[in-house]
Amino acid sequence: MTFVSVGKVLPLRRIHPLTPSTRHMLSAKDLNIDDVDALCEAAQALEFGRAPASQLTGMTVSLLFFQPSTRTRLGFEAAAVALGCHAIGMQDMSASRSNKRSGETLEDCGAVVSNLCDAIVLRHHEVGAASRIASRSCKPVINAGDGWNEHPTQALIDIFALRRGLGTLRGKSLAFCGDPRGRTVRSLVQLLRHEKPAEIVFCPPKHVAVPPDVVSALEEATGRYRIVQDVRLALLYCDAVMMAPYDMSDIGEVASSDYISPRETPHTHKVTAESVAQTQSTALLYHPLPRLDELDPSCDDLPNAKYFEQVRLSKFMRMAILEQLLS
Ligand code: NCD
């Protein structure tokens, strides 16, 4: 085989250097009340067609989902497409070389992928995965769930949907039912610090404690929080109930894991049309979904049910997040 000389040998192109000023969305802790208000306003403007024309036409958003997802992945894809962006990603990250078997680090993955796109949306089973990718990414990284840690964009969606349902969260009482260790709960309590609810009620499984960091964020959010062991008390006394699966122990599992969280929710922790009727509850029901048996489909046609509306609103919040980080 003959090689043709092309003259001077060019140095290998360096991966883009770190840009410390790149803005990411890694944790709800980093968001202040002005950020939340601005994002809710932008999402609402997008919903009602009052937003200025998209600045993101032709940009590319990488969807890196190392863990299963329906809403978050399709939601970001739908949001990207609605803004005139392209969404790229792999159906199955285990088929990529950025996995344990090949040994590529998350840092390298961030450095490489960020040179091929304008933003990265990452879901991963490891706590801190989004920060690791962001540490070497030259484009904004959005944490779409990192193991047991956080899910800040879902929390923004929840605040947007709660404000829509209740008008304001100020002075309202809010319940969290189900596994309190989940990442959606951890991120949402961070944002509740700015919303000044009157009271937070937890209805966790008997065998699971509310994590200490969630308790301290709650103490900052409201002087009053209590733990109950029957969801009917939450239905009776709260303005809104945030549901979550009763047991989310699979949240830190790798995609290939065959571990399945226990699925049976005791009747004390299940919301059904019957329990809503018994308590004559007007509490609005939210759920990041997917649900298991903790929120019965008999609730779906009740005026209390806001969880599918929450999904509809999620697209506008994701568009607002992309606009804010990429513009
Ligand atoms: C999450 C999921 O699908 O895993 N839901 C969501 O993003 N809407 C729930 C979670 O991450 O806890």
PDB file of C-alpha atoms in Angstrom, residues 89-298:
ATOM      1  CA  GLY A  89     -28.913  10.477  20.671  1.00  0.00           C
ATOM      2  CA  MET A  90     -28.633   6.742  20.841  1.00  0.00           C
ATOM      3  CA  GLN A  91     -31.544   4.438  21.458  1.00  0.00           C
ATOM      4  CA  ASP A  92     -29.354   2.302  23.651  1.00  0.00           C
ATOM      5  CA  MET A  93     -26.313   3.754  25.429  1.00  0.00           C
ATOM      6  CA  SER A  94     -25.053   0.250  26.184  1.00  0.00           C
ATOM      7  CA  ALA A  95     -24.409   0.036  22.419  1.00  0.00           C
ATOM      8  CA  SER A  96     -22.160   3.098  22.660  1.00  0.00           C
ATOM      9  CA  ARG A  97     -18.490   3.092  23.651  1.00  0.00           C
ATOM     10  CA  SER A  98     -19.273   5.413  26.565  1.00  0.00           C
ATOM     11  CA  ASN A  99     -19.998   2.622  28.962  1.00  0.00           C
ATOM     12  CA  LYS A 100     -18.276   0.682  31.727  1.00  0.00           C
ATOM     13  CA  ARG A 101     -17.276  -2.153  29.401  1.00  0.00           C
ATOM     14  CA  SER A 102     -15.333   0.133  27.069  1.00  0.00           C
ATOM     15  CA  GLY A 103     -14.175   2.227  29.981  1.00  0.00           C
ATOM     16  CA  GLU A 104     -14.723   5.730  28.605  1.00  0.00           C
ATOM     17  CA  THR A 105     -15.127   8.130  31.495  1.00  0.00           C
ATOM     18  CA  LEU A 106     -18.091  10.465  31.830  1.00  0.00           C
ATOM     19  CA  GLU A 107     -15.635  13.348  31.616  1.00  0.00           C
ATOM     20  CA  ASP A 108     -14.400  12.183  28.199  1.00  0.00           C
ATOM     21  CA  CYS A 109     -17.959  11.552  27.096  1.00  0.00           C
ATOM     22  CA  GLY A 110     -18.769  15.179  27.984  1.00  0.00           C
ATOM     23  CA  ALA A 111     -15.728  16.528  26.163  1.00  0.00           C
ATOM     24  CA  VAL A 112     -16.510  14.519  23.037  1.00  0.00           C
ATOM     25  CA  VAL A 113     -20.280  14.877  22.788  1.00  0.00           C
ATOM     26  CA  SER A 114     -20.244  18.599  23.604  1.00  0.00           C
ATOM     27  CA  ASN A 115     -18.092  19.142  20.528  1.00  0.00           C
ATOM     28  CA  LEU A 116     -20.817  17.615  18.385  1.00  0.00           C
ATOM     29  CA  CYS A 117     -23.813  19.538  19.650  1.00  0.00           C
ATOM     30  CA  ASP A 118     -25.068  22.687  21.371  1.00  0.00           C
ATOM     31  CA  ALA A 119     -26.410  21.125  24.597  1.00  0.00           C
ATOM     32  CA  ILE A 120     -26.438  17.795  26.383  1.00  0.00           C
ATOM     33  CA  VAL A 121     -29.408  16.343  28.262  1.00  0.00           C
ATOM     34  CA  LEU A 122     -28.191  13.533  30.490  1.00  0.00           C
ATOM     35  CA  ARG A 123     -29.878  10.835  32.536  1.00  0.00           C
ATOM     36  CA  HIS A 124     -27.638   8.450  34.422  1.00  0.00           C
ATOM     37  CA  HIS A 125     -27.796   6.010  37.316  1.00  0.00           C
ATOM     38  CA  GLU A 126     -24.855   7.578  39.189  1.00  0.00           C
ATOM     39  CA  VAL A 127     -25.156  10.405  41.700  1.00  0.00           C
ATOM     40  CA  GLY A 128     -23.089  13.312  40.350  1.00  0.00           C
ATOM     41  CA  ALA A 129     -22.957  12.008  36.750  1.00  0.00           C
ATOM     42  CA  ALA A 130     -24.276  15.293  35.324  1.00  0.00           C
ATOM     43  CA  SER A 131     -21.619  17.303  37.185  1.00  0.00           C
ATOM     44  CA  ARG A 132     -18.910  14.989  35.884  1.00  0.00           C
ATOM     45  CA  ILE A 133     -20.070  15.382  32.278  1.00  0.00           C
ATOM     46  CA  ALA A 134     -20.412  19.144  32.794  1.00  0.00           C
ATOM     47  CA  SER A 135     -16.879  19.392  34.169  1.00  0.00           C
ATOM     48  CA  ARG A 136     -15.505  18.681  30.673  1.00  0.00           C
ATOM     49  CA  SER A 137     -18.385  19.874  28.508  1.00  0.00           C
ATOM     50  CA  CYS A 138     -18.009  23.081  26.522  1.00  0.00           C
ATOM     51  CA  LYS A 139     -21.811  23.276  26.083  1.00  0.00           C
ATOM     52  CA  PRO A 140     -24.642  23.463  28.613  1.00  0.00           C
ATOM     53  CA  VAL A 141     -25.487  20.215  30.378  1.00  0.00           C
ATOM     54  CA  ILE A 142     -28.987  19.559  31.683  1.00  0.00           C
ATOM     55  CA  ASN A 143     -29.353  17.023  34.466  1.00  0.00           C
ATOM     56  CA  ALA A 144     -32.364  14.892  33.549  1.00  0.00           C
ATOM     57  CA  GLY A 145     -31.937  12.684  36.628  1.00  0.00           C
ATOM     58  CA  ASP A 146     -28.704  11.422  38.187  1.00  0.00           C
ATOM     59  CA  GLY A 147     -29.349   8.316  40.251  1.00  0.00           C
ATOM     60  CA  TRP A 148     -30.640   9.081  43.720  1.00  0.00           C
ATOM     61  CA  ASN A 149     -29.598  12.689  43.505  1.00  0.00           C
ATOM     62  CA  GLU A 150     -31.627  15.263  41.559  1.00  0.00           C
ATOM     63  CA  HIS A 151     -34.005  15.929  38.686  1.00  0.00           C
ATOM     64  CA  PRO A 152     -34.139  19.743  38.526  1.00  0.00           C
ATOM     65  CA  THR A 153     -36.102  20.095  35.276  1.00  0.00           C
ATOM     66  CA  GLN A 154     -38.910  17.926  36.638  1.00  0.00           C
ATOM     67  CA  ALA A 155     -39.018  20.170  39.713  1.00  0.00           C
ATOM     68  CA  LEU A 156     -39.411  23.237  37.479  1.00  0.00           C
ATOM     69  CA  ILE A 157     -42.220  21.481  35.633  1.00  0.00           C
ATOM     70  CA  ASP A 158     -43.841  20.668  38.980  1.00  0.00           C
ATOM     71  CA  ILE A 159     -43.653  24.296  40.143  1.00  0.00           C
ATOM     72  CA  PHE A 160     -45.064  25.513  36.817  1.00  0.00           C
ATOM     73  CA  ALA A 161     -47.939  23.017  37.066  1.00  0.00           C
ATOM     74  CA  LEU A 162     -48.574  23.705  40.774  1.00  0.00           C
ATOM     75  CA  ARG A 163     -48.668  27.462  40.227  1.00  0.00           C
ATOM     76  CA  ARG A 164     -51.085  26.894  37.338  1.00  0.00           C
ATOM     77  CA  GLY A 165     -53.337  24.694  39.447  1.00  0.00           C
ATOM     78  CA  LEU A 166     -53.235  26.643  42.707  1.00  0.00           C
ATOM     79  CA  GLY A 167     -52.538  30.179  41.503  1.00  0.00           C
ATOM     80  CA  THR A 168     -49.736  30.416  44.051  1.00  0.00           C
ATOM     81  CA  LEU A 169     -48.028  28.075  46.481  1.00  0.00           C
ATOM     82  CA  ARG A 170     -47.698  30.802  49.098  1.00  0.00           C
ATOM     83  CA  GLY A 171     -49.706  29.828  52.158  1.00  0.00           C
ATOM     84  CA  LYS A 172     -50.788  26.513  50.629  1.00  0.00           C
ATOM     85  CA  SER A 173     -50.268  23.059  52.107  1.00  0.00           C
ATOM     86  CA  LEU A 174     -48.604  20.461  49.988  1.00  0.00           C
ATOM     87  CA  ALA A 175     -48.226  16.719  50.516  1.00  0.00           C
ATOM     88  CA  PHE A 176     -45.606  14.298  49.254  1.00  0.00           C
ATOM     89  CA  CYS A 177     -46.886  10.719  49.137  1.00  0.00           C
ATOM     90  CA  GLY A 178     -44.716   7.760  48.293  1.00  0.00           C
ATOM     91  CA  ASP A 179     -40.973   7.191  48.428  1.00  0.00           C
ATOM     92  CA  PRO A 180     -39.411  10.419  49.780  1.00  0.00           C
ATOM     93  CA  ARG A 181     -35.909   9.427  48.648  1.00  0.00           C
ATOM     94  CA  GLY A 182     -36.594   9.990  44.942  1.00  0.00           C
ATOM     95  CA  ARG A 183     -34.729  12.595  42.920  1.00  0.00           C
ATOM     96  CA  THR A 184     -37.891  14.476  41.948  1.00  0.00           C
ATOM     97  CA  VAL A 185     -38.687  15.064  45.650  1.00  0.00           C
ATOM     98  CA  ARG A 186     -35.129  16.202  46.431  1.00  0.00           C
ATOM     99  CA  SER A 187     -35.183  18.784  43.619  1.00  0.00           C
ATOM    100  CA  LEU A 188     -38.714  19.979  44.289  1.00  0.00           C
ATOM    101  CA  VAL A 189     -38.131  20.700  47.983  1.00  0.00           C
ATOM    102  CA  GLN A 190     -35.193  22.869  46.927  1.00  0.00           C
ATOM    103  CA  LEU A 191     -37.512  25.004  44.795  1.00  0.00           C
ATOM    104  CA  LEU A 192     -40.171  25.087  47.507  1.00  0.00           C
ATOM    105  CA  ARG A 193     -37.758  27.164  49.604  1.00  0.00           C
ATOM    106  CA  HIS A 194     -38.749  30.102  47.379  1.00  0.00           C
ATOM    107  CA  GLU A 195     -42.492  29.431  47.258  1.00  0.00           C
ATOM    108  CA  LYS A 196     -43.341  29.876  50.955  1.00  0.00           C
ATOM    109  CA  PRO A 197     -45.953  27.148  51.390  1.00  0.00           C
ATOM    110  CA  ALA A 198     -47.697  27.088  54.794  1.00  0.00           C
ATOM    111  CA  GLU A 199     -47.111  23.408  55.452  1.00  0.00           C
ATOM    112  CA  ILE A 200     -45.575  20.293  53.952  1.00  0.00           C
ATOM    113  CA  VAL A 201     -46.996  16.894  54.800  1.00  0.00           C
ATOM    114  CA  PHE A 202     -45.100  13.683  54.076  1.00  0.00           C
ATOM    115  CA  CYS A 203     -46.820  10.338  53.731  1.00  0.00           C
ATOM    116  CA  PRO A 204     -43.824   8.017  53.221  1.00  0.00           C
ATOM    117  CA  PRO A 205     -43.728   4.228  53.513  1.00  0.00           C
ATOM    118  CA  LYS A 206     -43.435   3.161  57.168  1.00  0.00           C
ATOM    119  CA  HIS A 207     -40.009   1.658  56.607  1.00  0.00           C
ATOM    120  CA  VAL A 208     -38.454   4.661  54.799  1.00  0.00           C
ATOM    121  CA  ALA A 209     -37.240   7.812  56.548  1.00  0.00           C
ATOM    122  CA  VAL A 210     -37.358  11.214  54.870  1.00  0.00           C
ATOM    123  CA  PRO A 211     -33.667  11.832  53.991  1.00  0.00           C
ATOM    124  CA  PRO A 212     -31.958  14.371  56.307  1.00  0.00           C
ATOM    125  CA  ASP A 213     -31.034  16.755  53.461  1.00  0.00           C
ATOM    126  CA  VAL A 214     -34.676  16.800  52.321  1.00  0.00           C
ATOM    127  CA  VAL A 215     -35.741  17.566  55.920  1.00  0.00           C
ATOM    128  CA  SER A 216     -33.328  20.480  56.211  1.00  0.00           C
ATOM    129  CA  ALA A 217     -34.466  21.944  52.865  1.00  0.00           C
ATOM    130  CA  LEU A 218     -38.043  21.592  54.113  1.00  0.00           C
ATOM    131  CA  GLU A 219     -37.198  23.405  57.299  1.00  0.00           C
ATOM    132  CA  GLU A 220     -35.984  26.270  55.156  1.00  0.00           C
ATOM    133  CA  ALA A 221     -39.083  26.117  52.944  1.00  0.00           C
ATOM    134  CA  THR A 222     -41.643  26.179  55.722  1.00  0.00           C
ATOM    135  CA  GLY A 223     -41.726  26.219  59.486  1.00  0.00           C
ATOM    136  CA  ARG A 224     -44.308  23.431  59.485  1.00  0.00           C
ATOM    137  CA  TYR A 225     -43.946  19.951  58.215  1.00  0.00           C
ATOM    138  CA  ARG A 226     -45.302  16.697  59.508  1.00  0.00           C
ATOM    139  CA  ILE A 227     -45.375  13.040  58.692  1.00  0.00           C
ATOM    140  CA  VAL A 228     -48.625  11.104  58.409  1.00  0.00           C
ATOM    141  CA  GLN A 229     -49.191   7.442  57.751  1.00  0.00           C
ATOM    142  CA  ASP A 230     -52.475   7.608  55.849  1.00  0.00           C
ATOM    143  CA  VAL A 231     -52.822   9.367  52.522  1.00  0.00           C
ATOM    144  CA  ARG A 232     -56.422  10.255  53.389  1.00  0.00           C
ATOM    145  CA  LEU A 233     -55.074  12.803  55.887  1.00  0.00           C
ATOM    146  CA  ALA A 234     -53.138  14.420  53.060  1.00  0.00           C
ATOM    147  CA  LEU A 235     -56.253  14.376  50.868  1.00  0.00           C
ATOM    148  CA  LEU A 236     -58.252  15.993  53.676  1.00  0.00           C
ATOM    149  CA  TYR A 237     -55.879  18.764  54.679  1.00  0.00           C
ATOM    150  CA  CYS A 238     -53.713  19.616  51.680  1.00  0.00           C
ATOM    151  CA  ASP A 239     -54.250  21.804  48.640  1.00  0.00           C
ATOM    152  CA  ALA A 240     -52.119  19.578  46.432  1.00  0.00           C
ATOM    153  CA  VAL A 241     -50.697  16.080  46.677  1.00  0.00           C
ATOM    154  CA  MET A 242     -47.489  15.150  44.859  1.00  0.00           C
ATOM    155  CA  MET A 243     -47.604  11.419  44.292  1.00  0.00           C
ATOM    156  CA  ALA A 244     -44.623   9.125  43.696  1.00  0.00           C
ATOM    157  CA  PRO A 245     -44.266   5.347  43.605  1.00  0.00           C
ATOM    158  CA  TYR A 246     -44.342   3.749  47.052  1.00  0.00           C
ATOM    159  CA  ASP A 247     -40.885   2.278  46.579  1.00  0.00           C
ATOM    160  CA  MET A 248     -38.350   3.665  44.137  1.00  0.00           C
ATOM    161  CA  SER A 249     -35.351   1.530  45.046  1.00  0.00           C
ATOM    162  CA  ASP A 250     -34.553   0.971  41.371  1.00  0.00           C
ATOM    163  CA  ILE A 251     -33.704   4.628  40.793  1.00  0.00           C
ATOM    164  CA  GLY A 252     -29.947   4.080  41.033  1.00  0.00           C
ATOM    165  CA  GLU A 253     -29.873   0.902  38.932  1.00  0.00           C
ATOM    166  CA  VAL A 254     -28.039   0.586  35.617  1.00  0.00           C
ATOM    167  CA  ALA A 255     -30.237   0.219  32.524  1.00  0.00           C
ATOM    168  CA  SER A 256     -29.399  -3.471  32.162  1.00  0.00           C
ATOM    169  CA  SER A 257     -30.343  -4.293  35.767  1.00  0.00           C
ATOM    170  CA  ASP A 258     -33.183  -6.731  36.210  1.00  0.00           C
ATOM    171  CA  TYR A 259     -33.951  -5.421  39.701  1.00  0.00           C
ATOM    172  CA  ILE A 260     -37.607  -4.453  40.082  1.00  0.00           C
ATOM    173  CA  SER A 261     -38.785  -2.285  42.982  1.00  0.00           C
ATOM    174  CA  PRO A 262     -41.466  -3.811  45.197  1.00  0.00           C
ATOM    175  CA  ARG A 263     -44.751  -2.921  43.514  1.00  0.00           C
ATOM    176  CA  GLU A 264     -47.520  -3.446  46.057  1.00  0.00           C
ATOM    177  CA  THR A 265     -48.692  -0.186  47.643  1.00  0.00           C
ATOM    178  CA  PRO A 266     -50.671  -0.615  50.894  1.00  0.00           C
ATOM    179  CA  HIS A 267     -54.170   0.862  50.818  1.00  0.00           C
ATOM    180  CA  THR A 268     -53.085   3.505  53.367  1.00  0.00           C
ATOM    181  CA  HIS A 269     -50.805   4.995  50.715  1.00  0.00           C
ATOM    182  CA  LYS A 270     -53.001   4.585  47.627  1.00  0.00           C
ATOM    183  CA  VAL A 271     -55.130   7.327  46.127  1.00  0.00           C
ATOM    184  CA  THR A 272     -58.294   6.080  44.473  1.00  0.00           C
ATOM    185  CA  ALA A 273     -61.525   7.781  43.352  1.00  0.00           C
ATOM    186  CA  GLU A 274     -63.062   6.187  46.439  1.00  0.00           C
ATOM    187  CA  SER A 275     -60.575   7.729  48.880  1.00  0.00           C
ATOM    188  CA  VAL A 276     -61.005  11.121  47.181  1.00  0.00           C
ATOM    189  CA  ALA A 277     -64.807  10.812  47.511  1.00  0.00           C
ATOM    190  CA  GLN A 278     -64.613   9.573  51.141  1.00  0.00           C
ATOM    191  CA  THR A 279     -62.552  12.598  52.163  1.00  0.00           C
ATOM    192  CA  GLN A 280     -64.465  14.968  49.830  1.00  0.00           C
ATOM    193  CA  SER A 281     -61.018  16.096  48.830  1.00  0.00           C
ATOM    194  CA  THR A 282     -60.440  19.017  46.504  1.00  0.00           C
ATOM    195  CA  ALA A 283     -56.665  18.490  46.658  1.00  0.00           C
ATOM    196  CA  LEU A 284     -55.062  18.622  43.224  1.00  0.00           C
ATOM    197  CA  LEU A 285     -53.185  15.465  42.298  1.00  0.00           C
ATOM    198  CA  TYR A 286     -49.802  15.589  40.581  1.00  0.00           C
ATOM    199  CA  HIS A 287     -47.328  12.844  39.667  1.00  0.00           C
ATOM    200  CA  PRO A 288     -44.079  13.025  37.649  1.00  0.00           C
ATOM    201  CA  LEU A 289     -45.064   9.572  36.328  1.00  0.00           C
ATOM    202  CA  PRO A 290     -44.720   6.719  35.584  1.00  0.00           C
ATOM    203  CA  ARG A 291     -47.217   5.567  38.182  1.00  0.00           C
ATOM    204  CA  LEU A 292     -47.598   2.074  39.501  1.00  0.00           C
ATOM    205  CA  ASP A 293     -50.565   1.244  41.723  1.00  0.00           C
ATOM    206  CA  GLU A 294     -50.241   4.245  44.106  1.00  0.00           C
ATOM    207  CA  LEU A 295     -52.495   6.436  41.971  1.00  0.00           C
ATOM    208  CA  ASP A 296     -55.467   4.515  40.690  1.00  0.00           C
ATOM    209  CA  PRO A 297     -56.721   5.160  37.133  1.00  0.00           C
ATOM    210  CA  SER A 298     -60.180   5.651  38.691  1.00  0.00           C
TER     211      SER A 298
END
